[in-house]
Amino acid sequence: MKYLSLWVVLVTLICVGCSADVPVPETTIPASPGPKTKVIEDWLAGKHIVVAGSKARNVVVAFERELNGVLLDFQGVDRSFPVIMTDASGTSWDVWGRAVNGPLAGSQLRPLNAGMGYWFVFSASYPGLELHEAGGIDAPLAWDTLPGWSIPEAGVAQGADFNEIEALDNPQFIQYHPFEISPDDGFYLTDEDLVVVVRINGETKVYPHAILNWHEIINDEVGGIPVSVTYSPLTGTAKVWERDSILYGVSGLIYNNNMLAFDRFTESFWWQLEGRCIFGGLQGESLALRHYLETTWGTWTRVDPSPVVVSDLQGSGYAYRDFPYGDYQTNDHITYPLLFEDHRLPSKERVFAVVADGRCKVYPLNVF
């Protein structure tokens, strides 16, 4: 009844109107041949950053360039994935920001709040944002907010009923072995399917979009750390945050079409893009975001042939091989209102965005 009463209040209001240090992994995945990684050294919100990616691999990551007070210079490497770049000292760095060999071996770069998604959600959430090699544009600076909220009213909508989309708690996993898959049934993932890879304290788990499309939040534990792996299918954005043994659910409310999660302890609401509480008793607090890798199943299994992956046998009855929203991924339709519309890129072009201190910079994938 407490959930229901809160939901009624929130819907009425609408109708009226990185992270902690990352431990060094204990194991190393063999290198895989392939295209060269492109490295972009940049500046955002007073920080020197490095963005490294390969469109062919569908991989882009971002870190702070400064390590122990020293500003590092990087260049991309080829045929070495998951190693993606080297620095001037000859140290090699992988997609987790870990120095795997060389003079700085064992060091760890600080990851940024960064990830892929549709252009429209970033440009609506950070109006006038900076686009790589194009700069920013003029945009409104202030909007009215809902009472008790810290986000503009114009971007908030009801996408589903409260807790209607069921988060997946304690998911079932399998150890993938390709030679054990029946040729008649096949595996539920293809090489082109997108996955979220989480690696903490030497343990690695794979969370496919195919599962997240239906549940949006998976409450799990990786490397002894309780985490929530989140994905908003309407905006194509993933985030992973520490949950301190608290379970998170899907509120059904959205901001610029992006998921608003709720915690089941205080019933506060959290904006997925920033992991920030925007309504409730914890308003203004931020969750500890964890670094993750978003890529294709094919890319990942070429470097880790037998990964631990979320099973499609969860007892939910969902058709995980199907997308729950029809042709949404390929059409031009945006279902719910946006705070701001920016037409510099097609609305559903998939881009990489870095967010720091309320500012955002976007990198089209074709630059990698």
mmCIF file of C-alpha atoms in Angstrom:
data_model
loop_
_atom_site.group_PDB
_atom_site.id
_atom_site.type_symbol
_atom_site.label_atom_id
_atom_site.label_comp_id
_atom_site.label_asym_id
_atom_site.label_seq_id
_atom_site.Cartn_x
_atom_site.Cartn_y
_atom_site.Cartn_z
ATOM 1 C CA MET A 1 0.000 0.000 0.000
ATOM 2 C CA LYS A 2 2.944 2.330 0.677
ATOM 3 C CA TYR A 3 4.158 1.923 -2.942
ATOM 4 C CA LEU A 4 0.641 2.489 -4.286
ATOM 5 C CA SER A 5 0.044 5.651 -2.261
ATOM 6 C CA LEU A 6 3.370 7.135 -3.384
ATOM 7 C CA TRP A 7 2.539 6.299 -6.991
ATOM 8 C CA VAL A 8 -0.808 8.103 -6.792
ATOM 9 C CA VAL A 9 0.889 11.223 -5.396
ATOM 10 C CA LEU A 10 3.554 11.230 -8.121
ATOM 11 C CA VAL A 11 1.152 10.718 -11.009
ATOM 12 C CA THR A 12 -1.089 13.471 -9.616
ATOM 13 C CA LEU A 13 1.839 15.885 -9.546
ATOM 14 C CA ILE A 14 2.698 15.109 -13.161
ATOM 15 C CA CYS A 15 -0.827 15.416 -14.379
ATOM 16 C CA VAL A 16 -1.054 18.834 -12.667
ATOM 17 C CA GLY A 17 1.843 20.186 -14.301
ATOM 18 C CA CYS A 18 32.518 7.939 -10.983
ATOM 19 C CA SER A 19 32.787 6.368 -8.712
ATOM 20 C CA ALA A 20 34.685 4.637 -6.127
ATOM 21 C CA ASP A 21 38.176 3.371 -6.927
ATOM 22 C CA VAL A 22 38.066 0.229 -9.060
ATOM 23 C CA PRO A 23 40.085 -2.718 -7.714
ATOM 24 C CA VAL A 24 42.603 -4.211 -10.124
ATOM 25 C CA PRO A 25 41.199 -7.434 -11.669
ATOM 26 C CA GLU A 26 42.998 -10.623 -10.710
ATOM 27 C CA THR A 27 42.864 -12.321 -14.091
ATOM 28 C CA THR A 28 43.723 -11.350 -17.652
ATOM 29 C CA ILE A 29 41.739 -12.186 -20.782
ATOM 30 C CA PRO A 30 43.870 -13.048 -23.833
ATOM 31 C CA ALA A 31 44.224 -10.449 -26.576
ATOM 32 C CA SER A 32 42.125 -10.687 -29.716
ATOM 33 C CA PRO A 33 43.114 -9.465 -33.195
ATOM 34 C CA GLY A 34 41.124 -6.724 -34.831
ATOM 35 C CA PRO A 35 40.951 -3.046 -35.820
ATOM 36 C CA LYS A 36 42.948 -0.273 -34.197
ATOM 37 C CA THR A 37 41.436 1.687 -31.333
ATOM 38 C CA LYS A 38 41.136 5.440 -31.843
ATOM 39 C CA VAL A 39 42.110 7.625 -28.892
ATOM 40 C CA ILE A 40 40.799 11.145 -28.292
ATOM 41 C CA GLU A 41 42.394 13.257 -25.559
ATOM 42 C CA ASP A 42 39.942 15.894 -24.444
ATOM 43 C CA TRP A 43 38.805 18.273 -21.714
ATOM 44 C CA LEU A 44 35.455 18.344 -19.875
ATOM 45 C CA ALA A 45 34.309 20.124 -16.723
ATOM 46 C CA GLY A 46 37.853 20.950 -15.647
ATOM 47 C CA LYS A 47 39.164 17.438 -16.224
ATOM 48 C CA HIS A 48 41.627 16.010 -18.713
ATOM 49 C CA ILE A 49 39.954 12.924 -20.166
ATOM 50 C CA VAL A 50 40.756 10.194 -22.674
ATOM 51 C CA VAL A 51 38.077 8.569 -24.827
ATOM 52 C CA ALA A 52 39.081 5.389 -26.642
ATOM 53 C CA GLY A 53 36.980 3.299 -28.967
ATOM 54 C CA SER A 54 36.476 1.158 -32.019
ATOM 55 C CA LYS A 55 33.246 1.382 -33.984
ATOM 56 C CA ALA A 56 34.038 -1.965 -35.614
ATOM 57 C CA ARG A 57 34.081 -3.599 -32.179
ATOM 58 C CA ASN A 58 31.186 -1.455 -30.903
ATOM 59 C CA VAL A 59 33.332 -0.422 -27.917
ATOM 60 C CA VAL A 60 34.023 3.031 -26.456
ATOM 61 C CA VAL A 61 35.305 3.829 -22.946
ATOM 62 C CA ALA A 62 36.415 6.981 -21.121
ATOM 63 C CA PHE A 63 38.768 7.707 -18.235
ATOM 64 C CA GLU A 64 40.522 10.590 -16.521
ATOM 65 C CA ARG A 65 44.003 11.098 -17.996
ATOM 66 C CA GLU A 66 45.645 12.123 -14.747
ATOM 67 C CA LEU A 67 47.248 9.392 -12.640
ATOM 68 C CA ASN A 68 48.826 10.257 -9.279
ATOM 69 C CA GLY A 69 49.196 13.877 -10.340
ATOM 70 C CA VAL A 70 50.816 13.040 -13.693
ATOM 71 C CA LEU A 71 49.034 13.763 -16.985
ATOM 72 C CA LEU A 72 49.402 10.770 -19.309
ATOM 73 C CA ASP A 73 49.476 10.841 -23.118
ATOM 74 C CA PHE A 74 47.895 7.906 -24.929
ATOM 75 C CA GLN A 75 47.786 6.432 -28.408
ATOM 76 C CA GLY A 76 45.611 3.653 -29.791
ATOM 77 C CA VAL A 77 46.822 0.137 -30.543
ATOM 78 C CA ASP A 78 45.579 -2.551 -32.893
ATOM 79 C CA ARG A 79 45.238 -6.344 -32.755
ATOM 80 C CA SER A 80 45.469 -6.339 -28.950
ATOM 81 C CA PHE A 81 41.901 -6.105 -27.625
ATOM 82 C CA PRO A 82 41.025 -5.874 -24.717
ATOM 83 C CA VAL A 83 44.232 -3.793 -24.595
ATOM 84 C CA ILE A 84 43.233 -0.551 -26.324
ATOM 85 C CA MET A 85 46.019 1.991 -25.828
ATOM 86 C CA THR A 86 49.570 2.677 -24.680
ATOM 87 C CA ASP A 87 51.125 5.696 -23.006
ATOM 88 C CA ALA A 88 54.443 7.457 -23.513
ATOM 89 C CA SER A 89 56.133 5.232 -20.922
ATOM 90 C CA GLY A 90 55.297 2.109 -22.913
ATOM 91 C CA THR A 91 52.590 0.942 -20.506
ATOM 92 C CA SER A 92 49.632 -0.887 -22.076
ATOM 93 C CA TRP A 93 46.089 -0.165 -20.876
ATOM 94 C CA ASP A 94 42.942 -2.278 -21.303
ATOM 95 C CA VAL A 95 39.229 -1.480 -21.579
ATOM 96 C CA TRP A 96 38.900 -1.527 -17.783
ATOM 97 C CA GLY A 97 41.459 1.261 -17.426
ATOM 98 C CA ARG A 98 44.015 -1.148 -16.003
ATOM 99 C CA ALA A 99 47.715 -1.021 -16.811
ATOM 100 C CA VAL A 100 48.394 -4.619 -17.821
ATOM 101 C CA ASN A 101 52.132 -4.364 -18.491
ATOM 102 C CA GLY A 102 54.946 -1.847 -18.641
ATOM 103 C CA PRO A 103 56.383 0.583 -16.069
ATOM 104 C CA LEU A 104 52.934 1.441 -14.638
ATOM 105 C CA ALA A 105 51.624 -2.151 -14.537
ATOM 106 C CA GLY A 106 48.950 -2.584 -11.874
ATOM 107 C CA SER A 107 47.861 1.072 -11.964
ATOM 108 C CA GLN A 108 44.216 1.975 -12.487
ATOM 109 C CA LEU A 109 42.755 4.940 -14.371
ATOM 110 C CA ARG A 110 39.663 6.544 -12.853
ATOM 111 C CA PRO A 111 36.598 5.787 -15.018
ATOM 112 C CA LEU A 112 34.093 8.477 -15.947
ATOM 113 C CA ASN A 113 30.307 8.434 -16.041
ATOM 114 C CA ALA A 114 30.115 7.546 -19.716
ATOM 115 C CA GLY A 115 28.245 5.271 -22.072
ATOM 116 C CA MET A 116 26.293 4.846 -25.276
ATOM 117 C CA GLY A 117 22.703 5.785 -26.022
ATOM 118 C CA TYR A 118 20.407 7.630 -28.385
ATOM 119 C CA TRP A 119 21.375 11.198 -29.250
ATOM 120 C CA PHE A 120 17.976 12.579 -28.234
ATOM 121 C CA VAL A 121 18.275 11.652 -24.541
ATOM 122 C CA PHE A 122 21.634 13.362 -24.056
ATOM 123 C CA SER A 123 20.712 16.469 -26.048
ATOM 124 C CA ALA A 124 17.395 16.766 -24.176
ATOM 125 C CA SER A 125 18.906 16.194 -20.741
ATOM 126 C CA TYR A 126 21.856 18.564 -21.287
ATOM 127 C CA PRO A 127 20.486 21.237 -23.647
ATOM 128 C CA GLY A 128 23.133 22.876 -25.823
ATOM 129 C CA LEU A 129 25.699 20.179 -24.979
ATOM 130 C CA GLU A 130 29.079 20.059 -26.678
ATOM 131 C CA LEU A 131 29.296 17.805 -29.715
ATOM 132 C CA HIS A 132 32.766 16.537 -30.609
ATOM 133 C CA GLU A 133 34.416 18.770 -33.232
ATOM 134 C CA ALA A 134 31.260 20.910 -33.454
ATOM 135 C CA GLY A 135 30.968 22.619 -30.057
ATOM 136 C CA GLY A 136 27.758 23.559 -28.283
ATOM 137 C CA ILE A 137 24.686 25.599 -29.200
ATOM 138 C CA ASP A 138 22.494 28.142 -27.422
ATOM 139 C CA ALA A 139 19.672 26.568 -25.425
ATOM 140 C CA PRO A 140 17.305 27.541 -22.595
ATOM 141 C CA LEU A 141 18.943 27.413 -19.181
ATOM 142 C CA ALA A 142 16.011 27.003 -16.792
ATOM 143 C CA TRP A 143 12.643 25.261 -16.588
ATOM 144 C CA ASP A 144 9.963 24.881 -13.932
ATOM 145 C CA THR A 145 10.320 21.843 -11.670
ATOM 146 C CA LEU A 146 7.685 19.639 -10.052
ATOM 147 C CA PRO A 147 7.122 20.289 -6.329
ATOM 148 C CA GLY A 148 9.742 18.338 -4.416
ATOM 149 C CA TRP A 149 11.642 17.321 -7.541
ATOM 150 C CA SER A 150 15.056 18.423 -8.799
ATOM 151 C CA ILE A 151 14.396 17.865 -12.516
ATOM 152 C CA PRO A 152 12.252 19.965 -14.881
ATOM 153 C CA GLU A 153 8.574 19.094 -15.062
ATOM 154 C CA ALA A 154 8.462 19.306 -18.859
ATOM 155 C CA GLY A 155 10.633 16.225 -19.284
ATOM 156 C CA VAL A 156 8.752 13.932 -16.875
ATOM 157 C CA ALA A 157 6.102 11.474 -18.056
ATOM 158 C CA GLN A 158 4.439 8.240 -17.015
ATOM 159 C CA GLY A 159 5.705 5.352 -19.154
ATOM 160 C CA ALA A 160 4.269 2.436 -17.172
ATOM 161 C CA ASP A 161 2.527 1.721 -13.889
ATOM 162 C CA PHE A 162 4.581 1.750 -10.715
ATOM 163 C CA ASN A 163 6.694 -1.435 -10.490
ATOM 164 C CA GLU A 164 4.856 -2.847 -13.533
ATOM 165 C CA ILE A 165 8.195 -3.578 -15.194
ATOM 166 C CA GLU A 166 9.658 -6.172 -12.861
ATOM 167 C CA ALA A 167 13.328 -5.857 -11.995
ATOM 168 C CA LEU A 168 15.210 -9.151 -11.965
ATOM 169 C CA ASP A 169 16.624 -10.079 -8.557
ATOM 170 C CA ASN A 170 19.282 -12.776 -8.142
ATOM 171 C CA PRO A 171 19.298 -13.797 -11.830
ATOM 172 C CA GLN A 172 20.171 -17.260 -13.069
ATOM 173 C CA PHE A 173 23.482 -17.540 -14.972
ATOM 174 C CA ILE A 174 25.065 -20.083 -17.248
ATOM 175 C CA GLN A 175 28.653 -20.690 -18.292
ATOM 176 C CA TYR A 176 28.487 -20.380 -22.063
ATOM 177 C CA HIS A 177 30.062 -23.239 -24.013
ATOM 178 C CA PRO A 178 29.370 -22.936 -27.763
ATOM 179 C CA PHE A 179 29.891 -26.629 -28.457
ATOM 180 C CA GLU A 180 27.211 -27.544 -25.940
ATOM 181 C CA ILE A 181 24.508 -25.495 -27.720
ATOM 182 C CA SER A 182 21.966 -27.574 -29.634
ATOM 183 C CA PRO A 183 22.083 -26.801 -33.396
ATOM 184 C CA ASP A 184 18.292 -27.134 -33.497
ATOM 185 C CA ASP A 185 17.584 -24.638 -30.717
ATOM 186 C CA GLY A 186 20.591 -22.327 -31.011
ATOM 187 C CA PHE A 187 21.638 -19.852 -28.342
ATOM 188 C CA TYR A 188 19.372 -16.922 -27.534
ATOM 189 C CA LEU A 189 22.117 -14.400 -28.401
ATOM 190 C CA THR A 190 23.622 -13.669 -31.818
ATOM 191 C CA ASP A 191 27.027 -12.092 -32.476
ATOM 192 C CA GLU A 192 25.359 -8.716 -33.133
ATOM 193 C CA ASP A 193 23.381 -8.601 -29.869
ATOM 194 C CA LEU A 194 24.517 -5.943 -27.412
ATOM 195 C CA VAL A 195 25.660 -6.869 -23.913
ATOM 196 C CA VAL A 196 26.816 -5.101 -20.756
ATOM 197 C CA VAL A 197 29.978 -6.603 -19.261
ATOM 198 C CA VAL A 198 30.749 -5.961 -15.586
ATOM 199 C CA ARG A 199 34.119 -6.833 -14.060
ATOM 200 C CA ILE A 200 34.835 -6.310 -10.346
ATOM 201 C CA ASN A 201 37.564 -7.842 -8.177
ATOM 202 C CA GLY A 202 38.488 -10.358 -10.852
ATOM 203 C CA GLU A 203 34.950 -11.633 -11.490
ATOM 204 C CA THR A 204 33.272 -10.923 -14.849
ATOM 205 C CA LYS A 205 29.592 -11.312 -15.710
ATOM 206 C CA VAL A 206 27.684 -10.549 -18.919
ATOM 207 C CA TYR A 207 24.213 -8.957 -18.912
ATOM 208 C CA PRO A 208 22.574 -8.999 -22.373
ATOM 209 C CA HIS A 209 20.309 -6.225 -23.595
ATOM 210 C CA ALA A 210 17.932 -9.049 -24.543
ATOM 211 C CA ILE A 211 17.268 -9.626 -20.817
ATOM 212 C CA LEU A 212 17.516 -5.984 -19.756
ATOM 213 C CA ASN A 213 15.027 -4.880 -22.423
ATOM 214 C CA TRP A 214 12.318 -6.628 -20.382
ATOM 215 C CA HIS A 215 13.475 -6.054 -16.795
ATOM 216 C CA GLU A 216 15.490 -2.798 -17.106
ATOM 217 C CA ILE A 217 17.180 -3.491 -13.749
ATOM 218 C CA ILE A 218 19.074 -6.584 -12.620
ATOM 219 C CA ASN A 219 19.995 -6.634 -8.913
ATOM 220 C CA ASP A 220 23.038 -8.855 -8.525
ATOM 221 C CA GLU A 221 26.488 -9.170 -6.978
ATOM 222 C CA VAL A 222 29.822 -9.128 -8.822
ATOM 223 C CA GLY A 223 33.165 -9.709 -7.148
ATOM 224 C CA GLY A 224 31.509 -9.524 -3.740
ATOM 225 C CA ILE A 225 29.994 -6.084 -4.477
ATOM 226 C CA PRO A 226 26.176 -5.737 -4.659
ATOM 227 C CA VAL A 227 25.322 -3.885 -7.879
ATOM 228 C CA SER A 228 22.330 -2.902 -9.968
ATOM 229 C CA VAL A 229 22.861 -3.297 -13.707
ATOM 230 C CA THR A 230 20.390 -0.978 -15.418
ATOM 231 C CA TYR A 231 19.314 -0.414 -18.994
ATOM 232 C CA SER A 232 16.673 1.953 -20.356
ATOM 233 C CA PRO A 233 15.432 0.531 -23.692
ATOM 234 C CA LEU A 234 13.662 3.759 -24.700
ATOM 235 C CA THR A 235 16.953 5.694 -24.551
ATOM 236 C CA GLY A 236 19.446 2.881 -25.189
ATOM 237 C CA THR A 237 21.473 3.751 -22.078
ATOM 238 C CA ALA A 238 23.108 1.445 -19.539
ATOM 239 C CA LYS A 239 24.460 2.263 -16.076
ATOM 240 C CA VAL A 240 25.840 0.133 -13.258
ATOM 241 C CA TRP A 241 25.822 1.309 -9.658
ATOM 242 C CA GLU A 242 26.646 -0.070 -6.228
ATOM 243 C CA ARG A 243 23.492 -0.779 -4.246
ATOM 244 C CA ASP A 244 24.737 -1.540 -0.707
ATOM 245 C CA SER A 245 22.366 -4.538 -0.464
ATOM 246 C CA ILE A 246 19.386 -2.307 -1.354
ATOM 247 C CA LEU A 247 17.175 -3.549 -4.184
ATOM 248 C CA TYR A 248 16.129 -1.188 -6.971
ATOM 249 C CA GLY A 249 12.991 -1.292 -9.092
ATOM 250 C CA VAL A 250 11.482 0.466 -12.107
ATOM 251 C CA SER A 251 9.184 3.316 -11.095
ATOM 252 C CA GLY A 252 7.373 3.577 -14.430
ATOM 253 C CA LEU A 253 8.134 7.296 -14.553
ATOM 254 C CA ILE A 254 10.613 8.583 -17.108
ATOM 255 C CA TYR A 255 12.593 11.768 -17.669
ATOM 256 C CA ASN A 256 13.299 12.589 -21.312
ATOM 257 C CA ASN A 257 12.183 8.981 -21.931
ATOM 258 C CA ASN A 258 14.961 7.772 -19.602
ATOM 259 C CA MET A 259 14.198 5.400 -16.754
ATOM 260 C CA LEU A 260 13.653 6.631 -13.213
ATOM 261 C CA ALA A 261 14.491 3.843 -10.782
ATOM 262 C CA PHE A 262 13.315 3.647 -7.171
ATOM 263 C CA ASP A 263 14.981 2.060 -4.182
ATOM 264 C CA ARG A 264 12.888 -0.325 -2.127
ATOM 265 C CA PHE A 265 14.203 1.031 1.174
ATOM 266 C CA THR A 266 13.297 4.728 1.121
ATOM 267 C CA GLU A 267 11.199 4.794 -2.086
ATOM 268 C CA SER A 268 13.370 7.618 -3.380
ATOM 269 C CA PHE A 269 13.585 8.064 -7.164
ATOM 270 C CA TRP A 270 16.879 7.928 -9.077
ATOM 271 C CA TRP A 271 17.691 9.281 -12.530
ATOM 272 C CA GLN A 272 19.482 6.554 -14.463
ATOM 273 C CA LEU A 273 21.818 8.770 -16.527
ATOM 274 C CA GLU A 274 23.504 10.214 -13.452
ATOM 275 C CA GLY A 275 22.625 7.749 -10.698
ATOM 276 C CA ARG A 276 21.322 10.771 -8.788
ATOM 277 C CA CYS A 277 18.304 10.960 -6.488
ATOM 278 C CA ILE A 278 15.839 13.479 -7.887
ATOM 279 C CA PHE A 279 12.843 12.842 -5.581
ATOM 280 C CA GLY A 280 12.358 11.516 -2.059
ATOM 281 C CA GLY A 281 14.191 11.347 1.225
ATOM 282 C CA LEU A 282 17.604 10.921 -0.400
ATOM 283 C CA GLN A 283 17.178 13.751 -2.902
ATOM 284 C CA GLY A 284 20.514 15.200 -3.986
ATOM 285 C CA GLU A 285 22.555 12.110 -3.129
ATOM 286 C CA SER A 286 24.391 10.145 -5.821
ATOM 287 C CA LEU A 287 25.101 6.451 -6.179
ATOM 288 C CA ALA A 288 28.601 5.084 -6.711
ATOM 289 C CA LEU A 289 28.708 4.324 -10.432
ATOM 290 C CA ARG A 290 30.754 1.355 -11.601
ATOM 291 C CA HIS A 291 32.683 1.084 -14.845
ATOM 292 C CA TYR A 292 31.217 -1.335 -17.389
ATOM 293 C CA LEU A 293 31.847 -2.324 -20.977
ATOM 294 C CA GLU A 294 29.079 -2.250 -23.559
ATOM 295 C CA THR A 295 29.796 -4.203 -26.726
ATOM 296 C CA THR A 296 28.426 -7.012 -28.875
ATOM 297 C CA TRP A 297 28.194 -10.646 -27.847
ATOM 298 C CA GLY A 298 30.432 -11.534 -30.790
ATOM 299 C CA THR A 299 33.150 -9.096 -29.740
ATOM 300 C CA TRP A 300 33.153 -10.309 -26.166
ATOM 301 C CA THR A 301 33.155 -14.036 -26.907
ATOM 302 C CA ARG A 302 36.181 -13.594 -29.164
ATOM 303 C CA VAL A 303 38.213 -12.552 -26.121
ATOM 304 C CA ASP A 304 36.320 -14.612 -23.528
ATOM 305 C CA PRO A 305 34.984 -17.732 -25.311
ATOM 306 C CA SER A 306 33.204 -19.156 -22.220
ATOM 307 C CA PRO A 307 31.753 -16.181 -20.323
ATOM 308 C CA VAL A 308 29.329 -16.286 -17.423
ATOM 309 C CA VAL A 309 26.137 -14.798 -18.860
ATOM 310 C CA VAL A 310 22.590 -14.246 -17.646
ATOM 311 C CA SER A 311 20.458 -17.213 -18.715
ATOM 312 C CA ASP A 312 17.268 -16.802 -20.737
ATOM 313 C CA LEU A 313 15.625 -19.345 -18.403
ATOM 314 C CA GLN A 314 14.447 -17.035 -15.617
ATOM 315 C CA GLY A 315 10.935 -18.396 -15.185
ATOM 316 C CA SER A 316 9.482 -15.041 -16.197
ATOM 317 C CA GLY A 317 7.664 -16.185 -19.325
ATOM 318 C CA TYR A 318 9.199 -13.334 -21.335
ATOM 319 C CA ALA A 319 10.231 -13.902 -24.948
ATOM 320 C CA TYR A 320 13.795 -12.673 -24.485
ATOM 321 C CA ARG A 321 14.626 -13.161 -28.156
ATOM 322 C CA ASP A 322 12.048 -10.489 -29.009
ATOM 323 C CA PHE A 323 12.204 -6.741 -28.386
ATOM 324 C CA PRO A 324 9.231 -5.643 -26.234
ATOM 325 C CA TYR A 325 8.594 -2.364 -28.082
ATOM 326 C CA GLY A 326 8.171 -3.465 -31.677
ATOM 327 C CA ASP A 327 10.191 -1.498 -34.226
ATOM 328 C CA TYR A 328 11.049 1.310 -31.790
ATOM 329 C CA GLN A 329 14.792 0.779 -32.287
ATOM 330 C CA THR A 330 14.592 1.410 -36.022
ATOM 331 C CA ASN A 331 11.809 3.978 -36.416
ATOM 332 C CA ASP A 332 12.054 7.748 -35.876
ATOM 333 C CA HIS A 333 9.323 7.932 -33.237
ATOM 334 C CA ILE A 334 10.074 9.189 -29.725
ATOM 335 C CA THR A 335 7.269 8.019 -27.485
ATOM 336 C CA TYR A 336 7.183 10.647 -24.733
ATOM 337 C CA PRO A 337 7.887 14.400 -24.446
ATOM 338 C CA LEU A 338 11.404 15.805 -24.381
ATOM 339 C CA LEU A 339 12.637 18.819 -22.458
ATOM 340 C CA PHE A 340 14.574 20.058 -25.497
ATOM 341 C CA GLU A 341 15.006 18.893 -29.093
ATOM 342 C CA ASP A 342 18.365 19.223 -30.825
ATOM 343 C CA HIS A 343 18.478 18.327 -34.522
ATOM 344 C CA ARG A 344 22.233 18.378 -35.064
ATOM 345 C CA LEU A 345 22.143 14.564 -35.261
ATOM 346 C CA PRO A 346 19.321 12.119 -36.042
ATOM 347 C CA SER A 347 17.316 11.613 -32.850
ATOM 348 C CA LYS A 348 18.066 7.896 -32.572
ATOM 349 C CA GLU A 349 21.656 7.906 -33.724
ATOM 350 C CA ARG A 350 23.648 5.849 -31.237
ATOM 351 C CA VAL A 351 26.403 7.968 -29.702
ATOM 352 C CA PHE A 352 28.867 7.888 -26.819
ATOM 353 C CA ALA A 353 28.447 10.482 -24.064
ATOM 354 C CA VAL A 354 30.622 11.558 -21.146
ATOM 355 C CA VAL A 355 28.943 13.303 -18.194
ATOM 356 C CA ALA A 356 30.827 15.258 -15.528
ATOM 357 C CA ASP A 357 29.570 17.825 -13.011
ATOM 358 C CA GLY A 358 26.295 18.382 -14.860
ATOM 359 C CA ARG A 359 27.980 18.816 -18.244
ATOM 360 C CA CYS A 360 27.907 16.424 -21.151
ATOM 361 C CA LYS A 361 29.979 15.908 -24.297
ATOM 362 C CA VAL A 362 28.906 13.586 -27.088
ATOM 363 C CA TYR A 363 31.043 11.631 -29.559
ATOM 364 C CA PRO A 364 29.387 10.158 -32.670
ATOM 365 C CA LEU A 365 30.458 6.546 -33.124
ATOM 366 C CA ASN A 366 31.677 7.229 -36.656
ATOM 367 C CA VAL A 367 34.661 9.171 -35.245
ATOM 368 C CA PHE A 368 35.971 5.849 -33.950
#
